[in-house]
PDB file of C-alpha atoms in Angstrom:
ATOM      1  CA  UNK G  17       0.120   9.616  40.645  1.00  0.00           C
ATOM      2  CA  UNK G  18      -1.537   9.026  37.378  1.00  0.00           C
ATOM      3  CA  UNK G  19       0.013  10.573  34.312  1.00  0.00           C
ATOM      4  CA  UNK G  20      -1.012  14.450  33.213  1.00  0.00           C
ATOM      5  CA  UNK G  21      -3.558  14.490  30.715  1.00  0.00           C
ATOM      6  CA  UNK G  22      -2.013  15.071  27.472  1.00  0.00           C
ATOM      7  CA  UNK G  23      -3.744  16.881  24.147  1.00  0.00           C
ATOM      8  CA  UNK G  24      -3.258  17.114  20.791  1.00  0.00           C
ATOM      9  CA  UNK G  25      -3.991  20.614  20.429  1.00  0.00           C
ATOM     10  CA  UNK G  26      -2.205  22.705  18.072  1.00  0.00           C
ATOM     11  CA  UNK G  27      -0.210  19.198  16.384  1.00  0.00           C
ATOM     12  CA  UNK G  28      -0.204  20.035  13.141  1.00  0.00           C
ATOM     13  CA  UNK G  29      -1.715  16.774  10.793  1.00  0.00           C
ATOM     14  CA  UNK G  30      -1.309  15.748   7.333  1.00  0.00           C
ATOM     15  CA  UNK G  31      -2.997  12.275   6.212  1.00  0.00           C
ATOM     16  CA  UNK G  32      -1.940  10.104   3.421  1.00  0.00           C
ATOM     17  CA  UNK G  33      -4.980   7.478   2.740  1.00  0.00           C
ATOM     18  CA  UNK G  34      -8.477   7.776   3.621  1.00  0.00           C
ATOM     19  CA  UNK G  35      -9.438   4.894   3.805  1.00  0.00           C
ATOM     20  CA  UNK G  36     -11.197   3.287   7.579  1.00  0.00           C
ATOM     21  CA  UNK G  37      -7.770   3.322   9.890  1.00  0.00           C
ATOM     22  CA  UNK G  38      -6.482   7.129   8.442  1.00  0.00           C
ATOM     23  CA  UNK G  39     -10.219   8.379   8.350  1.00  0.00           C
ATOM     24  CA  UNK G  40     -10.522   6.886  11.675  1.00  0.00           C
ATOM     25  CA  UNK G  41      -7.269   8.127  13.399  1.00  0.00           C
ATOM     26  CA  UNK G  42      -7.705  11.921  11.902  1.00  0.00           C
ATOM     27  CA  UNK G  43     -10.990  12.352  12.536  1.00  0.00           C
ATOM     28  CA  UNK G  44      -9.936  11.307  16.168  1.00  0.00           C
ATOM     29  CA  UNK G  45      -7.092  13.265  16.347  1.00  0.00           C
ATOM     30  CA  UNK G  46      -9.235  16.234  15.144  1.00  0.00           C
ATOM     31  CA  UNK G  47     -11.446  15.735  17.614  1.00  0.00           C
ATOM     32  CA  UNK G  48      -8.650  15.995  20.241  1.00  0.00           C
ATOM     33  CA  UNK G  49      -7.546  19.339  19.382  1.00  0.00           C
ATOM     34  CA  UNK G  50      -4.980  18.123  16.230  1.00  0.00           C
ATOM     35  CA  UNK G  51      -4.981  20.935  13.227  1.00  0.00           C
ATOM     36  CA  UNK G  52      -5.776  18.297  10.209  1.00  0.00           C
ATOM     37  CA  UNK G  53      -4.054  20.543   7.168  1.00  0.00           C
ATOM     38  CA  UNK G  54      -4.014  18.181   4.131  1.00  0.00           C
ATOM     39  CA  UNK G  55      -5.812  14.886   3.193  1.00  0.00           C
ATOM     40  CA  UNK G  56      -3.241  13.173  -0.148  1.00  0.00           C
ATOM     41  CA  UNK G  57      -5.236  10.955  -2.109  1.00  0.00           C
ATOM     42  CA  UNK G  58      -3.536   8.320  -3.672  1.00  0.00           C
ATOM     43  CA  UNK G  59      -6.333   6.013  -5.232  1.00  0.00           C
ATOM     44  CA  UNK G  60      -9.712   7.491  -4.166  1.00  0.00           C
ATOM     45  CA  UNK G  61     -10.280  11.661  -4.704  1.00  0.00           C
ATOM     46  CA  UNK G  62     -13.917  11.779  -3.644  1.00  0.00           C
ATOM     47  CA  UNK G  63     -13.073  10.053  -0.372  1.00  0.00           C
ATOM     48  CA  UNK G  64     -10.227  12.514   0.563  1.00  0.00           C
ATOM     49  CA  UNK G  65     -12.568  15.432  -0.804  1.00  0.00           C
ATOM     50  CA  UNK G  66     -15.008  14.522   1.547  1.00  0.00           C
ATOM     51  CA  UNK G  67     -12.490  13.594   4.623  1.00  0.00           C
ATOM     52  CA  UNK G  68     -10.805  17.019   3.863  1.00  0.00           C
ATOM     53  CA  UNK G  69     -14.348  19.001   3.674  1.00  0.00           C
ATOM     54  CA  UNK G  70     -14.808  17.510   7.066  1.00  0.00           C
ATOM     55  CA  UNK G  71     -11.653  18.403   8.682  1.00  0.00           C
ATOM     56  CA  UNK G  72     -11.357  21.957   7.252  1.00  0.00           C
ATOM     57  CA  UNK G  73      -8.196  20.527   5.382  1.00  0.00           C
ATOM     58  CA  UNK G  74      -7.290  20.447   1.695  1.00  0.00           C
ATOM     59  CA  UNK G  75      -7.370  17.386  -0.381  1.00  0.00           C
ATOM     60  CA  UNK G  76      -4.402  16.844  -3.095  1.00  0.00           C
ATOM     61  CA  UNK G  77      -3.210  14.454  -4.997  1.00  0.00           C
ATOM     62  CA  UNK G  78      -0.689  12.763  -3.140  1.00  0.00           C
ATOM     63  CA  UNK G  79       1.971  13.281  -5.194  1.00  0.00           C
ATOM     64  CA  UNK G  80       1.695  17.344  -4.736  1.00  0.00           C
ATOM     65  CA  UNK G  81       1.569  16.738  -0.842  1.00  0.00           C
ATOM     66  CA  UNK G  82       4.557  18.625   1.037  1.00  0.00           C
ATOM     67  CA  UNK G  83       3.779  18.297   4.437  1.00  0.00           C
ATOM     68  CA  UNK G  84       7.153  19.572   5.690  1.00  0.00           C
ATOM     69  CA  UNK G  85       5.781  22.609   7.982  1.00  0.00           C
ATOM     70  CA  UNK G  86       3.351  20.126   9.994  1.00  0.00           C
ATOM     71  CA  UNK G  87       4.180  18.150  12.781  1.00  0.00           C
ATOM     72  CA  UNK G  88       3.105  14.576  11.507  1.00  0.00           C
ATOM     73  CA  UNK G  89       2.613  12.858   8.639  1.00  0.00           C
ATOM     74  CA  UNK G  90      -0.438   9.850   8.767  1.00  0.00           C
ATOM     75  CA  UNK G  91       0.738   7.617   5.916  1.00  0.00           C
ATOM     76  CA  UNK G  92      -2.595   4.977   5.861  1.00  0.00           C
ATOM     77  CA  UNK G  93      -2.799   3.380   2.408  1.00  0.00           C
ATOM     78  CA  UNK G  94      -3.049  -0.022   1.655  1.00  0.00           C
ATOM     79  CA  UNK G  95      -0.055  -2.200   2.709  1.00  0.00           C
ATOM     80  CA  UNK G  96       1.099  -3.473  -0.649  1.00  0.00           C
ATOM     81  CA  UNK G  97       1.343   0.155  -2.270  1.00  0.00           C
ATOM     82  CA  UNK G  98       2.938   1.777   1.101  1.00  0.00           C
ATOM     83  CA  UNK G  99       6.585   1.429  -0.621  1.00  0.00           C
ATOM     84  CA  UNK G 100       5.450   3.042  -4.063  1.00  0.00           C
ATOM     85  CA  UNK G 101       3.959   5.897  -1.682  1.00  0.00           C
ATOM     86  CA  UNK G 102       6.693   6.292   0.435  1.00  0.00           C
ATOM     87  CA  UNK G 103       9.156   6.614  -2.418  1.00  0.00           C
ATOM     88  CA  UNK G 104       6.704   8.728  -4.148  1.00  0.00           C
ATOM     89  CA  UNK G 105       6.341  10.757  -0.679  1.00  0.00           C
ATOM     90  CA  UNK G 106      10.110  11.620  -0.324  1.00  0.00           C
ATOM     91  CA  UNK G 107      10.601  12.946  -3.068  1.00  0.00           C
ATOM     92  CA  UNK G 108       8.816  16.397  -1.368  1.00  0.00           C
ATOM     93  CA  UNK G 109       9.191  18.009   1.852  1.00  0.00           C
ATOM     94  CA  UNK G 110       7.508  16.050   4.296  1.00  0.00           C
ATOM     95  CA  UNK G 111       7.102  16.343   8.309  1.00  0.00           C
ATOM     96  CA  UNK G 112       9.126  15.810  10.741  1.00  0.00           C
ATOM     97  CA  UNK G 113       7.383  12.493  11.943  1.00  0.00           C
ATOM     98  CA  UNK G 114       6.277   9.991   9.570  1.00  0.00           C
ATOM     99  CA  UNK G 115       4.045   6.949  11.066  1.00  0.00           C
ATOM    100  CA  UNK G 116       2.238   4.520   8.611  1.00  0.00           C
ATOM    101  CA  UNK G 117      -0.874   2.601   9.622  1.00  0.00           C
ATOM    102  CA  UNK G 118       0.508  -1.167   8.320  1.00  0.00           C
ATOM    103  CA  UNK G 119       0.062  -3.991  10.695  1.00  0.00           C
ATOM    104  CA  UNK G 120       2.137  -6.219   8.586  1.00  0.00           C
ATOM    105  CA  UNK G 121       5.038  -3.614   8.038  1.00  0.00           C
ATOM    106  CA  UNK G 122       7.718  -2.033  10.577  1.00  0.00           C
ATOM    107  CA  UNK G 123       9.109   1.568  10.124  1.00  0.00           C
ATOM    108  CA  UNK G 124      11.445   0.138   7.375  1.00  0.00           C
ATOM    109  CA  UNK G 125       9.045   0.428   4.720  1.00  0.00           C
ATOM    110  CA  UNK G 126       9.850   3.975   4.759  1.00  0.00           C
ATOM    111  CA  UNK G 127      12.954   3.884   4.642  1.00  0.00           C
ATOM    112  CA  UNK G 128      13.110   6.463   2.001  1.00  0.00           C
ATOM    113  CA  UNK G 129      11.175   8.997   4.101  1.00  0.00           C
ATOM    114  CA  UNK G 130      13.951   8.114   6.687  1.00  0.00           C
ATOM    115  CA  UNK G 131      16.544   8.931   4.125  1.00  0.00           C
ATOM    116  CA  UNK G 132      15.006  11.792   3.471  1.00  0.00           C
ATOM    117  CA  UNK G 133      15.124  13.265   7.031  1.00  0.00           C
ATOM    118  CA  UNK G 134      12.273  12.407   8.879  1.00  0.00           C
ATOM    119  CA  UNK G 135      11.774  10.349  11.962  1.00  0.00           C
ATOM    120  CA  UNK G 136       9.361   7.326  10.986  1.00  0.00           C
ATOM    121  CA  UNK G 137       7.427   4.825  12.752  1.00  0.00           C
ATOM    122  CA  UNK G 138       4.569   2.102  12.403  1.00  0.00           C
ATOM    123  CA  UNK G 139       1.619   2.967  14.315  1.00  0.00           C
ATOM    124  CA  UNK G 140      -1.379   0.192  14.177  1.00  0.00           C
ATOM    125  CA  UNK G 141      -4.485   0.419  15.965  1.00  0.00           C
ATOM    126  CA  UNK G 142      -6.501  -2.430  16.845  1.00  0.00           C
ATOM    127  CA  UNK G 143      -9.430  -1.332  15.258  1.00  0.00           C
ATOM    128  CA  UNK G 144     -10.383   1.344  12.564  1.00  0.00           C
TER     129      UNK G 144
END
């Protein structure tokens, strides 16, 4: 018996990045019923304006993000400033899940979101 279709309707989204992978994966996610609330820009506003404008999310600065009442937090920024943004990152509220997009990282480089309380997790796709 094959396995039940599964959606992602109703999972509450918040997206750190938006860049290629975290554009990629939220817009995808959207499209699968997820409820994008929040876009955090770290380096580039007008991209997360835009991604945000898209999704029907807000875009802030990523160091006013509190994610806490949504089911995931996306954390796709570029792999040498993913510590900085983690630290920076648990230092708020955040979700309950916490997956970053780095293909050279595990789930230790957020360690201080783990400290913090949330499950975390590397998740990279093959392609953006």
């Amino acid at each position: 018996m094959p396995p039940a279709a599964r959606s992602l309707s109703d999972l509450e989204l918040c997206l750190a990045g938006s860049g290629r992978v975290g554009s990629s994966l939220a817009r995808w996610a959207a499209a699968e019923g997820a409820l994008p609330r929040a876009v955090a820009y770290h380096e580039n506003p007008s991209a997360a304006v835009a991604l945000a404008s898209d999704l029907g999310a807000r875009a802030v600065p990523l160091d006013e993000l509190d994610s806490a009442g949504a089911d995931l937090l996306l954390v796709a920024v570029a792999d040498p400033a993913l510590a900085e943004v983690a630290a920076r990152l648990a230092g708020r509220p955040q979700a309950r899940v916490v997956l970053h997009t780095s293909g050279s990282r595990g789930a230790e480089a957020l360690a201080p979101l783990a400290a913090a309380g949330c499950a975390v997790g590397a998740l990279h796709p093959l392609k953006a």
